[in-house]
Coordinates of C-alpha atoms in Angstrom, one line a residue:
M136 CA 0.0 0.0 0.0
N137 CA 1.7 3.2 -1.2
V138 CA 1.5 6.6 0.4
R139 CA -1.0 8.0 -2.2
V140 CA -3.4 5.1 -1.7
L141 CA -3.1 5.4 2.1
R142 CA -3.8 9.2 1.9
I143 CA -6.9 8.6 -0.2
E144 CA -8.2 5.9 2.2
L145 CA -7.7 8.1 5.2
K146 CA -9.7 10.8 3.6
R147 CA -12.7 8.6 2.7
S148 CA -12.8 6.5 5.8
V149 CA -13.6 6.8 9.5
A150 CA -10.1 5.8 10.4
P151 CA -8.9 9.3 11.5
W152 CA -12.0 9.8 13.6
A153 CA -11.5 6.4 15.2
G154 CA -8.0 7.4 16.2
A155 CA -9.1 10.8 17.5
V156 CA -12.0 9.2 19.6
V157 CA -9.7 6.6 21.2
L158 CA -7.0 9.2 22.1
T159 CA -9.3 12.0 23.4
T160 CA -11.6 9.8 25.4
A161 CA -8.6 7.9 27.0
L162 CA -6.9 11.2 28.0
A163 CA -10.2 12.6 29.3
F164 CA -10.7 9.5 31.4
L165 CA -7.2 9.5 32.9
Y166 CA -7.0 13.3 33.4
L167 CA -10.5 14.4 34.3
I168 CA -12.0 11.5 36.3
P169 CA -10.5 11.1 39.7
G170 CA -9.4 7.6 40.7
S171 CA -6.6 5.5 42.1
W172 CA -4.7 6.2 38.8
W173 CA -4.0 9.7 40.1
T174 CA -2.3 9.1 43.4
G175 CA 0.4 7.1 45.1
T176 CA 3.2 4.9 43.8
T177 CA 0.8 3.2 41.4
A178 CA -0.3 6.5 39.6
W179 CA -0.3 6.2 35.9
T180 CA 2.4 8.9 35.7
A181 CA 4.6 7.4 38.5
Q182 CA 6.3 4.3 37.1
W183 CA 6.7 2.7 33.6
T184 CA 4.9 -0.5 34.4
S185 CA 2.0 1.3 36.2
M186 CA 1.6 3.6 33.2
A187 CA 1.5 0.7 30.8
L188 CA -1.1 -1.2 32.9
W189 CA -3.3 1.9 33.5
T190 CA -3.4 2.7 29.8
R191 CA -4.3 -1.0 29.2
S192 CA -7.1 -0.8 31.9
V193 CA -9.0 1.8 29.9
L194 CA -9.3 -0.7 27.0
F195 CA -12.4 -2.0 28.9
Y196 CA -14.3 0.7 26.9
L197 CA -11.7 1.7 24.2
W198 CA -11.7 -1.8 22.7
P199 CA -15.5 -1.9 22.3
L200 CA -15.3 1.5 20.6
A201 CA -12.7 0.2 18.2
V202 CA -14.9 -2.9 17.4
G203 CA -17.9 -0.7 16.8
L204 CA -16.0 1.9 14.7
G205 CA -14.5 -1.0 12.7
A206 CA -17.9 -2.4 12.0
L207 CA -19.0 1.1 10.8
Q208 CA -16.1 1.1 8.4
G209 CA -17.0 -2.3 7.2
L210 CA -20.4 -1.1 6.1
R211 CA -19.0 1.5 3.8
D212 CA -19.3 -0.4 0.5
H213 CA -22.8 -1.6 1.4
R214 CA -23.9 2.0 2.3
S215 CA -22.6 3.3 -1.0
K216 CA -24.1 0.3 -2.9
M217 CA -20.8 -0.5 -4.6
S218 CA -20.4 -4.1 -3.4
E219 CA -21.3 -5.7 -6.8
L220 CA -19.2 -3.1 -8.7
L221 CA -16.1 -3.8 -6.6
T222 CA -16.4 -7.5 -6.9
S223 CA -16.4 -7.2 -10.7
T224 CA -13.0 -5.3 -10.8
P225 CA -9.8 -7.3 -11.5
R226 CA -8.2 -6.0 -8.3
P227 CA -8.1 -8.9 -5.7
A228 CA -10.4 -8.5 -2.8
R229 CA -7.5 -9.0 -0.4
H230 CA -5.8 -5.9 -1.7
R231 CA -8.9 -3.7 -1.0
A232 CA -9.3 -5.4 2.4
A233 CA -5.6 -4.7 3.2
T234 CA -6.0 -1.0 2.3
L235 CA -9.2 -0.6 4.4
A236 CA -7.8 -2.5 7.4
G237 CA -4.3 -0.9 7.1
A238 CA -5.6 2.7 7.4
T239 CA -7.7 2.0 10.4
A240 CA -5.0 -0.1 12.1
M241 CA -2.4 2.6 11.6
T242 CA -4.5 5.4 13.1
L243 CA -5.6 3.3 16.1
A244 CA -2.1 2.1 16.8
S245 CA -0.8 5.7 16.5
A246 CA -3.5 6.9 18.8
F247 CA -2.6 4.4 21.5
A248 CA 1.1 5.1 21.0
L249 CA 0.4 8.8 21.6
L250 CA -1.5 8.0 24.8
V251 CA 1.5 6.0 26.0
L252 CA 3.8 8.8 25.0
V253 CA 1.8 11.3 27.1
G254 CA 2.2 9.0 30.1
A255 CA 5.9 8.5 29.3
V256 CA 6.6 12.2 29.4
H257 CA 5.3 12.3 33.0
V258 CA 7.0 9.1 34.1
V259 CA 10.4 10.3 32.9
A260 CA 10.1 13.3 35.2
N261 CA 8.9 11.3 38.2
T262 CA 11.2 8.3 38.4
Q263 CA 14.9 7.4 38.1
Y264 CA 14.1 3.7 37.4
T265 CA 14.0 3.0 33.7
H266 CA 13.4 -0.4 32.0
L267 CA 11.7 -1.9 28.9
G268 CA 9.7 -4.5 30.8
W269 CA 6.6 -2.4 30.3
L270 CA 6.9 -2.4 26.5
P271 CA 5.1 -5.8 25.8
I272 CA 2.2 -4.6 27.9
S273 CA 1.7 -1.6 25.7
L274 CA 2.4 -3.4 22.4
V275 CA -0.4 -6.0 23.2
G276 CA -2.7 -3.1 24.1
A277 CA -2.1 -1.5 20.6
L278 CA -2.5 -4.9 19.0
S279 CA -5.9 -5.4 20.7
L280 CA -7.3 -2.2 19.2
V281 CA -6.1 -3.1 15.8
A282 CA -7.5 -6.7 16.1
G283 CA -10.8 -5.4 17.5
A284 CA -11.2 -2.9 14.6
V285 CA -10.4 -5.5 11.9
L286 CA -12.8 -8.0 13.5
G287 CA -15.5 -5.3 13.5
M288 CA -14.8 -4.5 9.8
G289 CA -15.2 -8.2 8.9
A290 CA -18.4 -8.5 10.9
G291 CA -19.8 -5.3 9.3
R292 CA -19.0 -6.6 5.8
A293 CA -20.6 -10.0 6.6
L294 CA -23.6 -8.6 8.4
P295 CA -24.4 -5.4 6.5
S296 CA -27.0 -3.7 8.7
V297 CA -27.2 -0.4 10.5
L298 CA -27.6 -2.3 13.7
T299 CA -24.4 -4.2 13.4
P300 CA -22.0 -1.4 14.7
P301 CA -23.9 -0.6 17.9
A302 CA -24.7 -4.3 18.5
L303 CA -21.1 -5.3 18.2
A304 CA -19.9 -2.4 20.4
M305 CA -22.4 -3.2 23.1
G306 CA -21.5 -6.9 22.9
A307 CA -17.8 -6.1 23.2
F308 CA -18.5 -3.9 26.2
V309 CA -20.5 -6.5 27.9
F310 CA -17.7 -9.0 27.3
T311 CA -15.0 -6.8 28.8
A312 CA -17.3 -6.0 31.8
L313 CA -18.1 -9.6 32.5
M314 CA -14.4 -10.5 32.3
Q315 CA -13.6 -8.0 35.0
M316 CA -16.6 -8.6 37.2
S317 CA -17.8 -12.2 37.2
L318 CA -17.0 -14.6 34.3
G319 CA -13.3 -13.6 34.4
R320 CA -12.9 -14.0 38.2
T321 CA -12.8 -17.0 40.5
E322 CA -14.2 -16.7 44.0
T323 CA -11.8 -17.6 46.8
T324 CA -11.7 -17.5 50.6
T325 CA -8.6 -16.2 52.3
A326 CA -7.0 -17.7 55.4
T327 CA -8.9 -15.3 57.6
G328 CA -12.2 -16.4 56.1
L329 CA -12.8 -13.3 54.1
P330 CA -14.3 -13.7 50.6
S331 CA -12.2 -12.6 47.7
T332 CA -11.9 -13.0 43.9
E333 CA -8.9 -13.6 41.7
P334 CA -8.6 -13.3 37.9
N335 CA -8.6 -16.5 35.9
R336 CA -7.2 -17.4 32.5
V337 CA -10.6 -16.7 30.8
S338 CA -10.3 -13.0 31.9
L339 CA -7.1 -12.7 29.9
L340 CA -9.1 -13.0 26.7
S341 CA -10.2 -9.4 27.4
P342 CA -7.6 -6.8 26.3
A343 CA -8.2 -4.8 29.5
V344 CA -6.4 -5.5 32.8
Q345 CA -7.4 -5.0 36.4
E346 CA -6.6 -2.0 38.5
V347 CA -3.0 -1.6 39.5
R348 CA -2.6 -2.4 43.2
D349 CA 1.2 -2.5 43.5
A350 CA 4.0 -0.8 41.5
L351 CA 6.1 -4.0 41.7
V352 CA 3.5 -6.1 39.9
T353 CA 3.6 -6.8 36.1
L354 CA 2.1 -9.4 33.7
S355 CA 4.0 -12.6 33.1
A356 CA 5.6 -13.5 29.8
S357 CA 3.1 -16.3 29.2
V358 CA 0.2 -13.8 29.5
H359 CA 1.8 -11.7 26.7
V360 CA 2.3 -14.8 24.5
G361 CA -1.2 -16.1 25.0
Q362 CA -2.9 -12.7 24.4
T363 CA -0.8 -12.1 21.3
I364 CA -1.9 -15.5 19.8
W365 CA -5.6 -14.7 20.6
L366 CA -5.5 -11.2 19.1
L367 CA -3.7 -12.3 16.0
A368 CA -6.3 -15.0 15.5
M369 CA -9.0 -12.4 16.0
A370 CA -7.4 -10.1 13.4
A371 CA -7.1 -13.1 11.0
T372 CA -10.8 -13.8 11.3
G373 CA -11.7 -10.2 10.7
F374 CA -9.5 -10.0 7.6
A375 CA -10.9 -13.4 6.3
L376 CA -14.5 -12.0 6.7
L377 CA -13.5 -8.9 4.8
V378 CA -12.5 -10.9 1.7
A379 CA -15.1 -13.7 2.0
A380 CA -17.7 -13.6 -0.7
T381 CA -19.8 -16.7 0.1
P382 CA -21.6 -18.0 3.2
R383 CA -19.3 -21.0 3.2
A384 CA -16.2 -18.8 3.1
R385 CA -17.6 -16.7 6.0
L386 CA -18.1 -19.8 8.1
L387 CA -14.5 -20.9 7.4
A388 CA -13.3 -17.5 8.4
L389 CA -14.3 -18.2 12.0
T390 CA -11.7 -21.0 12.2
P391 CA -8.8 -18.7 13.2
V392 CA -10.5 -17.0 16.1
L393 CA -11.9 -20.3 17.5
A394 CA -8.5 -22.1 17.1
G395 CA -6.8 -19.0 18.6
A396 CA -9.0 -19.0 21.6
V397 CA -8.2 -22.7 22.3
I398 CA -4.5 -22.3 21.8
A399 CA -4.4 -19.1 23.9
L400 CA -6.3 -20.8 26.8
L401 CA -3.7 -23.5 26.7
V402 CA -0.8 -21.0 26.9
L403 CA -2.3 -18.6 29.4
P404 CA -1.5 -19.4 33.0
S405 CA -4.1 -21.2 35.1
D406 CA -2.6 -20.2 38.4
P407 CA -3.5 -16.6 39.4
R408 CA -0.1 -16.3 41.0
R409 CA 1.5 -16.7 37.5
I410 CA -0.7 -14.0 35.9
Y411 CA 0.3 -11.0 37.9
V412 CA 3.9 -11.5 39.1
V413 CA 6.5 -9.5 41.0
D414 CA 9.0 -7.7 38.8
K415 CA 12.2 -8.9 40.5
A416 CA 14.4 -6.2 38.9
A417 CA 12.0 -3.5 40.2
A418 CA 11.9 -5.1 43.6
E419 CA 15.7 -5.2 44.0
L420 CA 16.7 -3.2 47.1
V421 CA 18.9 0.0 47.1
C422 CA 20.2 0.8 50.6
D423 CA 21.8 3.5 52.6
G424 CA 23.1 1.6 55.6
P425 CA 20.2 -0.1 57.3
V426 CA 17.5 1.8 55.3
C427 CA 16.5 0.2 52.0
V428 CA 14.0 1.0 49.3
T429 CA 13.2 -0.7 46.0
K430 CA 14.7 0.4 42.7
T431 CA 11.4 1.9 41.7
Q432 CA 11.6 4.4 44.7
Q433 CA 15.4 4.9 44.7
A434 CA 14.9 8.7 44.2
R435 CA 13.3 8.8 47.7
L436 CA 16.1 7.1 49.5
A437 CA 17.9 10.3 50.3
D438 CA 14.9 11.8 52.1
L439 CA 14.2 8.5 53.9
A440 CA 17.7 7.6 55.1
G441 CA 18.0 10.2 57.9
P442 CA 14.5 9.7 59.5
G443 CA 14.9 5.9 59.1
K444 CA 18.2 5.8 61.0
E445 CA 16.8 8.1 63.7
A446 CA 13.7 5.9 64.1
L447 CA 16.0 2.8 64.6
R448 CA 18.0 4.7 67.2
L449 CA 14.9 5.7 69.1
L450 CA 13.4 2.2 68.9
H451 CA 16.7 0.7 70.2
G452 CA 16.7 3.1 73.1
A453 CA 13.2 2.2 74.0
L454 CA 13.1 -1.6 73.3
G455 CA 16.8 -2.6 73.7
S456 CA 17.7 -5.9 72.2
Q457 CA 14.1 -6.4 71.0
A458 CA 14.2 -3.4 68.7
P459 CA 14.3 -3.8 64.9
V460 CA 17.6 -3.3 63.2
S461 CA 16.7 -2.2 59.7
V462 CA 14.1 -0.2 57.8
R463 CA 12.9 -1.7 54.4
E464 CA 10.2 -1.0 51.8
N465 CA 7.8 -3.9 51.8
T466 CA 8.2 -6.0 48.7
A467 CA 5.7 -8.7 49.6
V468 CA 2.8 -8.9 47.2
L469 CA 0.0 -10.9 48.8
P470 CA -3.5 -11.8 47.5
E471 CA -6.2 -9.3 48.3
G472 CA -7.9 -10.1 51.6
S473 CA -5.0 -12.0 53.1
T474 CA -3.4 -11.2 56.4
P475 CA -0.2 -9.0 56.2
Q476 CA 3.1 -10.6 57.2
W477 CA 5.5 -8.5 59.4
S478 CA 9.0 -8.9 60.7
R479 CA 10.2 -8.4 64.3
T480 CA 13.7 -7.3 63.2
T481 CA 12.8 -5.1 60.2
V482 CA 10.5 -2.1 60.0
L483 CA 8.5 -2.8 56.8
F484 CA 6.7 0.1 55.3
D485 CA 4.8 1.1 52.1
F486 CA 5.1 4.5 50.6
D487 CA 1.3 4.4 50.0
D488 CA 0.5 3.9 53.7
D489 CA -1.5 6.8 54.9
I490 CA 0.9 7.9 57.7
I491 CA 4.0 7.3 55.6
A492 CA 2.7 9.2 52.6
A493 CA 1.6 12.2 54.7
A494 CA 4.9 12.4 56.7
K495 CA 7.8 14.8 56.1
G496 CA 11.0 15.3 58.1
K497 CA 10.5 14.5 61.8
E498 CA 7.0 13.3 61.2
L499 CA 8.6 10.6 58.9
T500 CA 10.6 9.4 61.9
W501 CA 7.4 9.2 64.0
A502 CA 5.6 7.3 61.2
L503 CA 8.4 4.7 60.9
I504 CA 8.4 4.2 64.7
A505 CA 4.6 3.6 64.4
K506 CA 5.2 1.0 61.7
G507 CA 7.9 -0.7 63.7
M508 CA 5.7 -0.9 66.8
V509 CA 2.3 -1.6 65.3
P510 CA 2.5 -2.2 61.5
G511 CA -1.2 -2.7 61.0
C512 CA -3.3 -5.9 60.4
S513 CA -6.0 -4.8 58.0
P514 CA -6.4 -7.4 55.3
V515 CA -4.5 -6.6 52.1
G516 CA -6.6 -4.3 49.9
W517 CA -9.0 -3.4 52.8
S518 CA -9.1 -0.3 55.0
S519 CA -10.2 0.2 58.5
F520 CA -9.8 2.5 61.5
G521 CA -9.7 1.7 65.1
G522 CA -7.5 -0.3 67.5
D523 CA -4.3 -0.4 65.4
E524 CA -4.3 3.4 65.0
F525 CA -5.0 3.8 68.7
A526 CA -2.1 1.4 69.6
Q527 CA 0.2 3.2 67.1
T528 CA -0.4 6.6 68.7
V529 CA 0.2 5.3 72.3
A530 CA 3.3 3.3 71.2
V531 CA 4.9 6.3 69.4
G532 CA 4.1 8.5 72.4
W533 CA 5.7 5.9 74.7
V534 CA 8.9 5.9 72.6
L535 CA 9.1 9.7 72.2
G536 CA 7.9 10.5 75.8
D537 CA 5.1 12.7 74.6
L538 CA 1.7 11.8 73.1
R539 CA 1.2 13.5 69.8
P540 CA -1.0 12.9 66.7
L541 CA 0.5 10.8 64.0
P542 CA 0.8 12.3 60.5
G543 CA -2.1 11.5 58.2
T544 CA -5.3 12.7 56.6
L545 CA -7.6 12.2 59.6
S546 CA -10.4 14.8 60.0
A547 CA -10.7 17.0 63.1
S548 CA -13.4 14.8 64.5
L549 CA -11.4 11.6 64.1
R550 CA -8.3 13.3 65.7
R551 CA -10.5 14.1 68.7
E552 CA -11.6 10.5 68.8
V553 CA -8.1 9.2 68.7
D554 CA -7.0 11.6 71.5
A555 CA -10.1 10.6 73.6
E556 CA -9.3 6.9 73.3
T557 CA -5.5 7.1 73.6
R558 CA -4.7 9.7 76.2
P559 CA -6.2 7.8 79.2
V560 CA -4.4 4.6 78.2
W561 CA -1.1 6.5 77.7
K562 CA -1.3 8.2 81.1
K563 CA -2.1 4.8 82.7
L564 CA 0.8 3.2 80.9
K565 CA 3.3 6.0 81.9
A566 CA 2.2 5.7 85.6
L567 CA 3.3 2.1 85.7
P568 CA 6.8 0.9 86.7
R569 CA 9.3 0.7 83.8
A570 CA 9.3 -3.1 83.8
E571 CA 5.5 -3.3 83.6
Q572 CA 5.5 -0.7 80.8
L573 CA 7.9 -2.7 78.8
S574 CA 5.9 -5.9 79.4
R575 CA 2.8 -4.3 78.0
I576 CA 4.6 -2.9 75.0
N577 CA 6.1 -6.3 74.2
A578 CA 2.7 -7.9 74.5
M579 CA 1.3 -5.2 72.2
R580 CA 4.1 -5.8 69.6
A581 CA 3.6 -9.6 69.8
A582 CA -0.1 -9.2 69.0
A583 CA 0.5 -6.6 66.3
L584 CA 3.3 -8.4 64.5
A585 CA 1.5 -11.7 64.5
C586 CA -1.9 -10.1 63.7
K587 CA -3.5 -12.1 66.5
G588 CA -5.5 -10.5 69.2
D589 CA -6.0 -6.8 70.1
A590 CA -2.8 -4.8 70.3
F591 CA -4.6 -1.8 71.9
A592 CA -6.1 -4.0 74.6
A593 CA -2.7 -5.3 75.5
L594 CA -1.5 -1.8 76.2
N595 CA -4.5 -1.4 78.5
G596 CA -3.7 -4.5 80.4
G597 CA -6.2 -6.8 78.6
A598 CA -5.4 -10.1 76.9
S599 CA -3.4 -9.8 73.7
R600 CA -4.4 -13.2 72.3

C-alpha cells in the first residue's frame, strides 16, 4: 500500500475519527475522572509498568469502541451500494481489504502510541528507574485495538446492517465488563475467612487489565504470548471475513478465532499467582546503611535515610535488644484479603501507607516508629480505622515520651476521637513501673506483628491473644 493510496483511504474512511476518539476519550478518562490512577506509587504517571497497565485498563471501553467503529467502516461499501461493482473489478479482494484495514490499524495504533507517549513524558520526570519490561504490555494493548477494529470490519461486511456497529460495540463492552466482574474472576476464601476473587485465565481473553494495586507487579511472559496469539487470530478472522464472498467462506473465516481461543487458553497461566507477578528487577533493594527501598523508589532514599536511622536509634533506646535493626520498603505482594506478614527485626513500610505518605521530616521518623511498633493488620486491599491506629499513637508517644497525633489525613473529629481513646491509656501506661510498661509494650508488639489478638487491649492490660 503506497502513500498515495493510504492518503486517499484516510480521507474517505472513519479511520482518522477512530484514532481521535480513542486518544481523546482515553486522555479525558485519565486526566479528568478522579481515581486510584491519580495518586500514590501506582499512579499512571509514576512508574513505567504502572503507566502501561493503567493505559491498558482503559481498554475496557476503548476496545468496544474500536470494534464498533471498525464495523461502521466495514459497512462503507454496502452503504454506497458499490459491493457488486467492486467484486467485478480485476483487483483482488484481499488488496482492497488490506487498504481498508491498514488505514484504520495505523490510526488506532498511532492513537494508542500517543496515549502511552503522554504518560511516558510524565514518568520520565517522576522516576529514576527506567526499563523496557513495560513495552510488551503496551504493544499488546495497541494490537488489541487493531485486532478489534479489523474484526469489526469483517463482521460489518458479513452482516451489512445499520444495527451491526452498535450491537457489536455493546456486545464487546458486555464482554469486557463480565471478564472483570464475574466470568473472568474466581471466588476464593482467604486464610482469615474473608471472601475474595482472583482473575482466571478466561479473563485474559479481554484486552483490559485489572486496576494496579502494586507498583512492583507486572504481567508474566506467558500472558503476553497467550494474548498475542488470541489477538492475531482475531485479526485473521476479521480479515478473512472482509475478503469472504460466500456463506461457506464466512463460516470458514471463523476458524482462526476459534483455534486462537483454544491455543491461547492452553498457553495462558491457570494459576492466578502466575498471571500478575512481581518484577524482580524493580523489587531489588537499594540501601543507605540499614535503610532500604526498591529500585522503583530509589529517588526517595535520600529523604528517607535520615529519618529511618533516627527511628531505629529511638526504637533501640526504648526496646533494647528487642528493637528492629533495619528499615525496608515492603516488597511482599499478597493476595487481596490475606493477612499482612510482618517482621520483628525489620521495620517494613509502604510509601502508599497513609501515615508514611503524609509524613515529612521529623514526622517521617514518627511514622516509621509507628510501623515498627504496630505495622497494622487490616487485610490486604482493605481499609479500617480503630484499634491499630490507637495502639500506634500510644506506642509512638511511649517511645518519644510525649503523646502526639500521627501524620495522616484524619479529619478533626477523628483526631479528637483518637485523642479521647488514647490519652487515658497513655497516662495509665506511663504511671506504671518501667518493667511493667515494657511488658505491656512487648505484649502489644507480639499481638501486632502476628496479627493475632488486640494490640490496643494489650496496652491497657487486657489479653493480647
